[in-house]
Coordinates of C-alpha atoms and ligand atoms in Angstrom, one line a residue:
Chain A
M139 CA -13.1 6.4 19.2
K140 CA -9.4 7.1 18.8
K141 CA -5.9 6.3 17.5
K142 CA -5.0 4.6 14.2
K143 CA -7.2 1.7 13.6
T144 CA -6.7 2.1 9.9
I145 CA -3.3 0.3 9.4
R146 CA -5.2 -3.0 9.3
K147 CA -7.7 -1.8 6.9
W148 CA -5.1 -0.6 4.5
V149 CA -3.2 -3.9 4.7
Q150 CA -6.5 -5.6 4.1
L151 CA -7.3 -3.5 1.1
V152 CA -3.8 -3.9 -0.5
L153 CA -4.0 -7.7 0.0
F154 CA -7.4 -7.9 -1.4
L155 CA -6.5 -6.0 -4.6
L156 CA -3.3 -7.9 -4.9
I157 CA -5.1 -11.4 -4.7
A158 CA -7.9 -10.2 -7.0
A159 CA -5.1 -9.1 -9.5
I160 CA -3.3 -12.4 -9.3
S161 CA -6.5 -14.2 -10.1
V162 CA -7.5 -12.1 -13.0
N163 CA -3.9 -12.3 -14.2
H164 CA -3.9 -16.0 -14.0
T165 CA -6.9 -16.2 -16.3
L166 CA -5.3 -13.8 -18.6
V167 CA -2.1 -15.8 -18.7
E168 CA -4.0 -18.9 -19.6
S169 CA -5.4 -17.1 -22.6
G170 CA -2.0 -15.8 -23.5
K171 CA -2.1 -12.4 -22.1
G172 CA -1.3 -11.0 -18.7
V173 CA 1.9 -10.2 -16.9
T174 CA 4.6 -12.8 -16.5
F175 CA 5.8 -12.0 -12.9
F176 CA 2.7 -13.5 -11.4
S177 CA 2.0 -15.5 -14.5
T178 CA 2.1 -18.8 -13.0
A179 CA 0.9 -17.9 -9.5
S180 CA -2.5 -19.5 -9.5
L181 CA -5.1 -18.8 -6.8
H182 CA -4.4 -22.2 -5.3
A183 CA -1.0 -21.0 -4.3
V184 CA -2.4 -18.2 -2.3
C185 CA -5.3 -20.2 -1.0
P186 CA -6.2 -21.1 2.6
F187 CA -7.5 -24.3 1.6
G188 CA -4.4 -25.0 -0.3
G189 CA -3.0 -24.6 3.0
V190 CA -5.1 -27.1 4.9
V191 CA -4.7 -29.7 2.2
T192 CA -1.0 -29.1 2.2
I193 CA -0.7 -29.8 5.9
Y194 CA -2.5 -33.0 5.2
H195 CA -0.2 -33.7 2.5
L196 CA 2.9 -32.9 4.5
L197 CA 1.8 -35.1 7.3
G198 CA 2.4 -37.8 4.8
L199 CA -1.2 -39.1 5.1
G200 CA -1.9 -38.8 1.3
T201 CA -0.2 -38.9 -1.9
F202 CA -0.2 -35.9 -4.2
V203 CA -3.2 -33.8 -4.4
K204 CA -3.9 -32.2 -7.7
K205 CA -3.3 -28.5 -7.9
I206 CA -1.2 -28.1 -4.8
H207 CA 1.8 -26.1 -5.5
P208 CA 5.1 -26.1 -3.6
S209 CA 4.6 -22.4 -3.1
S210 CA 1.6 -23.3 -0.9
V211 CA 3.9 -25.1 1.4
V212 CA 6.1 -22.0 1.7
L213 CA 3.1 -19.8 2.4
M214 CA 1.9 -22.2 4.9
I215 CA 5.2 -22.1 6.8
V216 CA 5.2 -18.3 6.7
V217 CA 1.6 -18.2 8.0
F218 CA 2.4 -20.8 10.7
S219 CA 5.4 -18.9 12.0
S220 CA 3.4 -15.7 12.3
A221 CA 0.7 -17.6 14.1
I222 CA 3.1 -18.9 16.6
L223 CA 3.9 -15.4 17.5
L224 CA 0.6 -13.7 17.0
G225 CA -2.1 -16.2 16.3
P226 CA -4.3 -16.0 13.4
L227 CA -2.9 -12.7 12.0
F228 CA -3.6 -14.1 8.6
C229 CA -7.3 -14.1 9.3
G230 CA -7.5 -10.6 10.6
W231 CA -5.0 -8.9 8.3
I232 CA -4.6 -10.8 5.0
C233 CA -7.3 -13.3 4.2
P234 CA -9.1 -11.4 1.4
F235 CA -12.3 -13.4 2.2
G236 CA -12.3 -12.1 5.8
T237 CA -11.8 -8.6 4.4
F238 CA -14.7 -9.2 1.9
Q239 CA -17.0 -10.3 4.8
E240 CA -16.2 -7.2 6.8
W241 CA -17.0 -5.0 4.0
I242 CA -20.4 -6.6 3.5
G243 CA -20.7 -6.3 7.3
K244 CA -20.5 -2.6 7.0
I245 CA -23.9 -2.6 5.2
G246 CA -25.2 -4.8 8.0
K247 CA -24.0 -2.3 10.6
K248 CA -25.8 0.5 8.8
L249 CA -29.0 -1.7 8.7
F250 CA -29.0 -3.0 12.2
K251 CA -27.0 -0.6 14.1
K252 CA -26.3 -2.1 17.6
K253 CA -28.2 -5.1 16.9
Y254 CA -25.8 -6.1 14.2
N255 CA -23.6 -9.1 15.1
R256 CA -25.6 -9.6 18.3
F257 CA -28.3 -11.9 16.9
I258 CA -27.4 -15.2 18.5
P259 CA -26.6 -15.1 22.3
Y260 CA -23.0 -15.8 22.9
K261 CA -23.7 -18.6 25.3
Y262 CA -25.1 -20.6 22.5
D263 CA -23.0 -19.2 19.8
R264 CA -19.7 -20.2 21.4
Y265 CA -20.6 -23.8 20.8
L266 CA -21.7 -23.2 17.3
R267 CA -18.2 -21.8 16.7
F268 CA -16.8 -25.3 16.9
L269 CA -18.6 -26.2 13.6
R270 CA -15.6 -25.1 11.8
Y271 CA -13.6 -28.1 13.3
V272 CA -16.3 -30.4 11.9
V273 CA -15.8 -28.7 8.4
L274 CA -12.0 -29.2 8.9
A275 CA -12.4 -32.8 9.7
W276 CA -14.8 -33.2 6.7
V277 CA -12.3 -31.5 4.3
L278 CA -9.4 -33.7 5.5
Y279 CA -11.5 -36.8 5.3
M280 CA -12.7 -36.1 1.8
T281 CA -9.2 -35.2 0.5
A282 CA -8.0 -38.4 1.9
V283 CA -10.6 -40.3 0.1
T284 CA -10.7 -38.6 -3.3
G285 CA -7.2 -37.2 -3.5
K286 CA -8.6 -34.0 -4.9
L287 CA -9.3 -30.5 -3.7
I288 CA -12.8 -31.5 -3.0
F289 CA -13.7 -28.5 -1.0
Q290 CA -13.2 -26.3 -4.0
D291 CA -16.7 -27.0 -5.2
Y292 CA -18.1 -25.5 -1.9
D293 CA -15.4 -22.9 -1.4
P294 CA -16.8 -19.4 -1.4
Y295 CA -13.4 -17.9 -1.3
F296 CA -12.5 -19.7 -4.5
T297 CA -15.8 -18.8 -6.1
L298 CA -15.3 -15.0 -5.3
F299 CA -12.0 -15.0 -7.0
Q300 CA -12.8 -17.2 -9.9
F301 CA -16.4 -16.6 -10.7
W302 CA -15.7 -15.5 -14.1
T303 CA -13.8 -18.7 -15.3
G304 CA -16.8 -21.1 -15.6
E305 CA -14.7 -23.5 -13.4
I306 CA -17.1 -22.9 -10.5
A307 CA -19.7 -25.5 -9.4
I308 CA -23.1 -24.3 -8.6
S309 CA -22.6 -25.3 -4.9
G310 CA -19.8 -22.7 -4.8
F311 CA -22.2 -19.9 -5.9
I312 CA -24.7 -21.1 -3.2
T313 CA -22.3 -20.9 -0.4
L314 CA -21.0 -17.5 -1.5
G315 CA -24.5 -16.2 -1.7
L316 CA -25.2 -17.6 1.7
V317 CA -22.0 -16.1 3.2
I318 CA -22.9 -12.7 1.6
L319 CA -26.4 -12.9 3.2
L320 CA -25.3 -13.9 6.7
S321 CA -22.6 -11.2 6.6
L322 CA -25.4 -8.7 6.7
F323 CA -26.3 -10.1 10.2
V324 CA -23.1 -11.5 11.6
E325 CA -19.7 -10.3 11.3
R326 CA -17.4 -12.9 9.5
P327 CA -19.8 -15.8 9.5
F328 CA -17.6 -17.8 7.4
C329 CA -14.7 -17.3 9.6
K330 CA -16.7 -18.1 12.7
Y331 CA -18.6 -21.2 11.6
A332 CA -17.0 -22.7 8.5
C333 CA -13.4 -21.8 7.7
P334 CA -11.2 -24.9 8.0
Y335 CA -8.0 -22.8 7.8
G336 CA -9.3 -20.4 10.5
A337 CA -9.8 -23.5 12.6
V338 CA -6.3 -24.7 12.2
L339 CA -4.9 -21.1 12.9
G340 CA -7.2 -20.7 15.7
I341 CA -5.4 -23.4 17.6
F342 CA -2.4 -21.3 17.7
N343 CA -4.3 -18.9 20.0
L344 CA -4.0 -21.5 22.6
F345 CA -0.2 -21.2 22.9
R346 CA 0.8 -18.2 20.9
I347 CA 3.9 -16.5 22.3
I348 CA 2.2 -12.9 22.3
P349 CA -1.4 -13.2 23.5
L350 CA -3.9 -10.6 24.3
R351 CA -3.5 -9.6 28.0
R352 CA -5.9 -7.3 30.0
N353 CA -4.5 -5.5 32.9
E354 CA -7.2 -6.2 35.5
T355 CA -6.0 -3.8 38.0
I356 CA -6.7 -0.7 36.1
C357 CA -9.5 -1.9 33.7
I358 CA -12.5 0.4 34.3
N359 CA -14.8 -2.3 32.9
C360 CA -16.4 -0.1 30.3
K361 CA -16.8 -3.2 28.1
A362 CA -15.9 -1.3 25.0
C363 CA -13.6 -4.2 24.0
D364 CA -16.5 -6.7 24.2
R365 CA -18.7 -4.5 22.0
V366 CA -16.1 -4.0 19.3
C367 CA -14.8 -7.6 19.1
P368 CA -15.9 -8.9 15.6
M369 CA -15.8 -12.4 17.1
N370 CA -17.9 -11.5 20.1
L371 CA -15.3 -12.6 22.6
P372 CA -15.8 -11.7 26.3
V373 CA -12.6 -9.8 26.5
S374 CA -13.6 -7.7 29.5
T375 CA -13.8 -10.7 31.8
S376 CA -10.7 -12.3 30.7
R377 CA -7.2 -11.8 32.1
I378 CA -5.7 -13.3 28.9
V379 CA -7.5 -14.0 25.7
R380 CA -6.7 -17.5 24.4
D381 CA -10.0 -18.2 22.7
H382 CA -9.5 -20.0 19.4
Q383 CA -11.7 -17.4 17.6
C384 CA -9.6 -14.3 18.2
I385 CA -8.2 -13.1 14.9
S386 CA -5.6 -10.6 16.3
C387 CA -7.4 -7.7 14.7
Y388 CA -6.4 -5.2 17.3
E389 CA -9.8 -3.5 17.4
C390 CA -10.1 -3.9 21.1
T391 CA -6.6 -2.9 22.3
D392 CA -5.5 0.1 24.1
T393 CA -2.6 0.6 21.7
D394 CA -4.5 0.7 18.4
G395 CA -8.2 0.1 19.3
V396 CA -11.0 1.0 21.5
C397 CA -9.8 0.5 25.0
P398 CA -9.6 4.0 26.6
V399 CA -7.1 3.2 29.3
E400 CA -3.5 3.2 28.5
N401 CA -1.5 0.1 29.3
T402 CA -4.6 -2.1 29.9
L403 CA -5.3 -4.2 26.9
A404 CA -2.5 -5.2 24.6
F405 CA -0.8 -8.0 22.7
Q406 CA 2.3 -8.7 24.9
S407 CA 4.3 -11.6 25.9
S408 CA 4.9 -10.8 29.5
R409 CA 2.3 -10.3 32.2
Y410 CA 1.3 -6.9 33.6
K411 CA 3.2 -5.9 36.7
E412 CA 0.9 -5.9 39.7
A413 CA 0.1 -2.3 39.8
V414 CA -0.8 -0.3 42.9
K415 CA -4.5 0.0 43.3
Chain B
M123 CA 7.3 -7.5 24.8
R124 CA 4.4 -5.5 23.4
I125 CA 3.5 -5.7 19.8
R126 CA 1.6 -2.7 18.4
S127 CA -0.5 -3.0 15.2
T128 CA 2.1 -1.3 13.1
T129 CA 4.6 -3.9 14.0
A130 CA 1.9 -6.7 13.6
G131 CA 1.0 -5.3 10.2
L132 CA 4.6 -5.7 9.2
V133 CA 5.0 -9.2 10.6
L134 CA 3.3 -11.0 7.7
P135 CA 4.5 -9.0 4.8
V136 CA 8.2 -9.3 6.0
F137 CA 7.7 -13.0 6.7
F138 CA 6.1 -13.5 3.2
I139 CA 9.0 -11.7 1.4
L140 CA 11.6 -13.5 3.5
G141 CA 9.9 -16.8 2.9
I142 CA 9.6 -16.3 -0.8
L143 CA 13.1 -15.1 -1.1
I144 CA 14.5 -18.0 0.8
A145 CA 12.2 -20.4 -1.1
S146 CA 13.5 -18.9 -4.4
A147 CA 17.0 -19.1 -3.4
L148 CA 16.6 -22.8 -2.6
G149 CA 14.7 -23.3 -5.9
F150 CA 11.5 -24.3 -4.0
W151 CA 9.3 -21.4 -5.0
E152 CA 7.3 -23.0 -7.9
T153 CA 3.7 -21.9 -8.3
E154 CA 3.2 -23.9 -11.5
S155 CA 1.2 -27.1 -10.9
S156 CA 2.1 -28.9 -14.2
K157 CA 5.0 -30.7 -12.7
I158 CA 2.8 -32.8 -10.6
P159 CA 1.1 -35.7 -12.5
K160 CA -2.6 -36.2 -12.3
T161 CA -3.8 -39.0 -9.9
I162 CA -5.2 -42.3 -10.9
E163 CA -9.0 -41.9 -10.9
E164 CA -10.3 -45.3 -10.2
G165 CA -9.4 -48.8 -9.3
D166 CA -7.1 -50.1 -6.6
F167 CA -4.6 -47.4 -7.2
A168 CA -6.9 -44.4 -7.2
G169 CA -5.4 -41.3 -5.6
L170 CA -1.9 -42.2 -6.6
A171 CA 0.1 -40.3 -9.0
D172 CA -0.4 -41.6 -12.6
P173 CA 2.8 -42.5 -14.5
A174 CA 0.8 -42.1 -17.7
D175 CA 0.7 -38.3 -16.9
I176 CA 4.5 -37.8 -16.9
R177 CA 5.3 -35.3 -19.5
G178 CA 8.3 -34.5 -21.5
S179 CA 8.9 -31.2 -19.7
Y180 CA 9.4 -33.0 -16.4
T181 CA 12.9 -33.1 -15.1
L182 CA 14.1 -36.2 -13.4
A183 CA 13.8 -34.2 -10.3
D184 CA 10.1 -33.8 -10.9
V185 CA 9.5 -37.4 -11.6
S186 CA 11.5 -38.2 -8.5
K187 CA 9.6 -36.0 -6.4
A188 CA 6.2 -37.1 -7.8
F189 CA 6.9 -40.9 -7.5
D190 CA 9.4 -41.0 -4.8
I191 CA 12.0 -42.6 -6.8
P192 CA 15.6 -41.4 -6.2
V193 CA 17.1 -39.2 -9.0
E194 CA 20.1 -41.4 -9.1
T195 CA 18.0 -44.5 -9.8
L196 CA 16.2 -42.6 -12.7
A197 CA 19.5 -41.3 -14.1
K198 CA 21.2 -44.7 -14.0
A199 CA 18.0 -46.3 -15.6
F200 CA 18.4 -44.0 -18.5
G201 CA 22.1 -43.6 -18.7
F202 CA 22.3 -40.2 -17.5
S203 CA 24.5 -40.8 -14.4
D204 CA 27.3 -38.9 -15.9
A205 CA 25.3 -35.9 -16.9
E206 CA 26.5 -32.6 -15.4
D207 CA 23.1 -32.3 -13.4
P208 CA 21.1 -35.5 -13.6
A209 CA 18.3 -33.9 -11.7
A210 CA 17.8 -31.3 -14.4
V211 CA 17.7 -33.7 -17.3
K212 CA 14.3 -33.5 -19.0
V213 CA 12.4 -36.6 -19.9
K214 CA 12.0 -35.3 -23.4
D215 CA 15.8 -35.4 -23.7
F216 CA 15.6 -39.1 -24.0
E217 CA 14.1 -38.9 -27.3
E218 CA 16.8 -36.5 -28.5
V219 CA 19.6 -38.6 -27.2
Y220 CA 18.3 -42.1 -28.1
G221 CA 15.3 -41.7 -30.3
V222 CA 14.0 -44.4 -32.5
T223 CA 15.7 -47.3 -34.0
G224 CA 14.1 -50.2 -35.8
D225 CA 10.8 -51.1 -34.0
L226 CA 11.7 -49.6 -30.6
E227 CA 12.3 -46.3 -29.1
I228 CA 13.4 -44.6 -25.9
G229 CA 11.3 -41.6 -25.1
T230 CA 8.8 -40.2 -22.7
D231 CA 6.9 -43.3 -22.9
S232 CA 9.9 -45.4 -21.6
M233 CA 9.9 -43.2 -18.5
R234 CA 6.2 -43.8 -18.0
L235 CA 6.7 -47.5 -18.4
F236 CA 9.7 -47.6 -16.0
T237 CA 8.0 -45.5 -13.5
A238 CA 4.9 -47.7 -13.5
L239 CA 6.7 -50.9 -13.4
Y240 CA 9.0 -49.5 -10.5
K241 CA 6.1 -48.5 -8.4
G242 CA 3.9 -51.5 -9.4
L243 CA 1.2 -49.3 -11.0
P244 CA -0.8 -50.0 -14.0
I245 CA 0.2 -48.6 -17.4
E246 CA -0.7 -49.0 -21.1
T247 CA 2.0 -48.3 -23.6
D248 CA 2.7 -48.9 -27.3
S249 CA 4.6 -52.0 -28.2
T250 CA 7.4 -49.8 -29.5
T251 CA 8.3 -48.4 -26.0
A252 CA 11.7 -49.6 -25.1
I253 CA 13.1 -50.3 -21.7
P254 CA 16.9 -49.6 -21.5
Q255 CA 19.0 -52.5 -20.0
P256 CA 20.1 -50.6 -17.0
A257 CA 16.5 -49.8 -16.2
W258 CA 15.5 -53.4 -16.6
N259 CA 18.3 -54.4 -14.2
I260 CA 16.9 -51.8 -11.6
L261 CA 13.4 -53.1 -12.0
K262 CA 14.5 -56.8 -11.5
K263 CA 16.4 -55.7 -8.4
E264 CA 14.3 -53.2 -6.7
G265 CA 11.0 -52.6 -8.7
A266 CA 7.7 -53.3 -7.2
S267 CA 6.3 -55.3 -10.1
D268 CA 6.6 -59.1 -9.9
T269 CA 8.5 -61.2 -12.4
E270 CA 5.4 -62.2 -14.2
T271 CA 4.5 -58.7 -15.0
L272 CA 8.0 -57.8 -15.9
D273 CA 8.4 -60.7 -18.2
K274 CA 5.7 -59.3 -20.4
Y275 CA 8.1 -56.6 -21.3
S276 CA 11.2 -58.7 -21.7
D277 CA 11.1 -58.1 -25.5
R278 CA 11.4 -54.4 -25.0
I279 CA 14.9 -54.4 -23.5
V280 CA 17.4 -52.5 -25.5
S281 CA 21.1 -51.9 -24.7
L282 CA 21.8 -48.1 -24.5
E283 CA 25.2 -48.6 -26.1
D284 CA 23.7 -50.6 -29.0
F285 CA 21.0 -48.0 -29.2
K286 CA 23.4 -45.2 -29.7
D287 CA 25.5 -47.1 -32.0
A288 CA 22.5 -48.2 -34.0
T289 CA 21.4 -44.6 -34.4
V290 CA 24.9 -43.7 -35.6
S291 CA 25.2 -46.7 -38.0
S292 CA 21.8 -46.2 -39.5
D293 CA 22.7 -42.6 -40.0
Q294 CA 25.7 -43.8 -42.1
Q295 CA 23.5 -46.0 -44.3
T296 CA 21.1 -43.3 -45.2
D297 CA 22.1 -43.1 -48.9
T298 CA 21.8 -46.8 -49.6
E299 CA 18.6 -47.3 -47.8
D300 CA 15.3 -47.1 -49.7
E301 CA 13.0 -48.3 -46.8
R302 CA 10.1 -46.0 -46.4
V303 CA 10.3 -45.9 -42.5
I304 CA 10.3 -42.7 -40.5
K305 CA 13.4 -42.4 -38.3
G306 CA 14.8 -39.7 -36.1
K307 CA 16.7 -38.3 -39.1
T308 CA 13.9 -38.5 -41.7
L309 CA 13.5 -35.1 -43.4
F310 CA 10.2 -33.4 -44.4
S311 CA 11.4 -33.4 -48.0
E312 CA 11.6 -37.3 -47.7
L313 CA 8.1 -37.4 -46.5
L314 CA 7.0 -35.3 -49.5
D315 CA 9.0 -37.6 -51.8
W316 CA 7.1 -40.5 -50.4
G317 CA 3.8 -39.0 -51.5
V318 CA 2.6 -37.5 -48.3
T319 CA 1.2 -33.9 -48.8
K320 CA 2.0 -30.9 -46.8
E321 CA -1.5 -30.6 -45.5
Q322 CA -1.5 -34.2 -44.3
I323 CA 1.8 -33.6 -42.3
S324 CA 0.5 -30.3 -40.9
G325 CA -2.7 -32.1 -39.8
V326 CA -0.7 -34.7 -37.9
L327 CA 1.7 -32.2 -36.3
G328 CA -1.0 -29.8 -35.4
V329 CA 1.3 -27.0 -36.6
P330 CA 2.4 -26.0 -40.1
M331 CA 5.0 -28.3 -41.6
G332 CA 8.7 -27.2 -41.0
P333 CA 11.3 -26.5 -43.6
S334 CA 11.6 -29.4 -46.0
G335 CA 15.4 -29.7 -45.3
M336 CA 14.8 -30.3 -41.6
S337 CA 14.4 -33.6 -40.0
V338 CA 11.0 -34.3 -38.5
R339 CA 12.3 -35.1 -35.1
D340 CA 14.4 -31.8 -34.8
Y341 CA 11.3 -29.8 -35.8
C342 CA 9.3 -31.7 -33.3
S343 CA 11.7 -31.0 -30.5
E344 CA 11.9 -27.4 -31.6
K345 CA 8.0 -27.1 -31.5
E346 CA 7.8 -29.1 -28.2
I347 CA 5.9 -31.8 -29.9
E348 CA 6.6 -35.4 -28.8
F349 CA 8.1 -37.0 -31.7
S350 CA 7.1 -40.5 -30.7
A351 CA 3.4 -39.3 -30.6
V352 CA 3.3 -38.2 -34.2
K353 CA 5.6 -40.8 -35.7
D354 CA 3.1 -43.6 -36.0
A355 CA 0.5 -41.3 -37.6
L356 CA 3.0 -40.1 -40.2
Q357 CA 4.2 -43.7 -40.8
E358 CA 0.6 -44.6 -41.5
L359 CA 0.4 -41.8 -44.1
V360 CA 3.7 -43.0 -45.7
D361 CA 2.4 -46.5 -45.8
K362 CA -0.9 -45.4 -47.5
A363 CA 0.9 -43.2 -50.0
E364 CA 2.9 -46.2 -51.2
Ligands
SF4_269 S1 -12.1 -1.5 26.9 FE1 -10.2 -1.6 28.1 S2 -11.0 -0.6 29.9 FE2 -12.8 -1.1 28.9 S3 -13.5 -3.1 29.7 FE3 -12.2 -3.5 27.9 S4 -10.2 -3.8 28.7 FE4 -11.3 -2.8 30.3
SF4_270 S1 -10.3 -10.3 21.1 FE1 -9.6 -8.3 20.2 S2 -8.1 -8.9 18.7 FE2 -9.2 -10.8 19.1 S3 -10.8 -10.8 17.6 FE3 -11.7 -9.8 19.4 S4 -11.3 -7.6 19.0 FE4 -9.9 -8.7 17.6

């Protein structure tokens, strides 16, 4: 292993703490304590689901959904513009729930070593990954019908950051427990199979300006990239990775990740020059 | 162009900061949800914003955004077209500027009623809720409610001019008047004179009674209490004390 893979981990840690702080502060402010800078920033304003429902709302499909903040719209525009460039950066770098699952996954890695994250053969798994689009459709449909943030009751992300408030439905605890359990076997199970926001951001992978490109001519086919990919993508056999599941985590790249051959696997807008063999 | 992780790590934070800065500069950064009314829970209109949930703290801009009614229309309806910044006028200002005269009053409820009739949504209001004449004209012309519904409220129309004048003239008659009716200028001391106790007043207000030389309405607006909401309860106490 080599190079600085840690920048992402630091960004994740800082963001996790920040969002945890905002959530706690939100509760404190409601009871009259807390710091005023973030005082009114509620969890919904930094919530991926807020994002999904906001999209819906912006498309003019529905009327006003309770608890959606204009700031969610701002955050959504920010996340989308980054996704046009670099795909689901939000998932790989910011989303505190992704971070949380990765942390739990560390225990899984200790328990199962090489078997970890390899329990379901990819040829079946790749179809299971479309489940999150089913969830997305369901969330949009339910929001349309009820005009509320219906997903909140099942949202493990929301449960994790508000479990102390008593605002949480029992179903939220069940999904959170399930995600924690699955995280011991699979990396980022929620991201892979259920996250509606990840589903939306994943679409940007199909046309992002800066995709992951592999330089076939000098790749030594060691498959290190395949092994490290948290989303189990077959990187070593693609010339360009445009899979909806890539989270731009950089773990596989030659610039910041495991790829041992320089100038072979990187996020770049232009193609590799045909090198001399 | 090759993007390394150091750059990628900066992309979102930088975008976030820029986004938030630009949004705040445009006045769009608002994490508070309270300016969006609740939605109607059941019936034909379920899912639509509920006019009954408009609160005094909403600005005309908030109402405009929530119900898709132009700010100019709202300002015109309530006689605020000449205000320096009509969009920033708060609904609770109505009470302060117009308030109560006789049986009718212009306040937050008037905005609720107007919005509901304008959008053709259901609403329940007190029989004391007034509709200003300009608001009525707008409802007749472009409101979504049919004539039949509107006619039910025809006895609520008040002229804004009269209303202002009426407040002034009733102010002038204070000394001669002995009627035990709570008005905008009624002082706490008067309530006490009329036989209502301090405790009863505090009970209605939900906060300790204000200085006896202060008018109930001024105290209410200071404490962000809706005067129209407590007026009836106080009047009841006065009537009982008689
Ligand atoms: S790690 Fe790099 S060199 Fe190895 S297979 Fe993947 S792209 Fe090729
Ligand atoms: S392909 Fe690379 S960047 Fe994308 S998720 Fe897999 S390891 Fe991360």
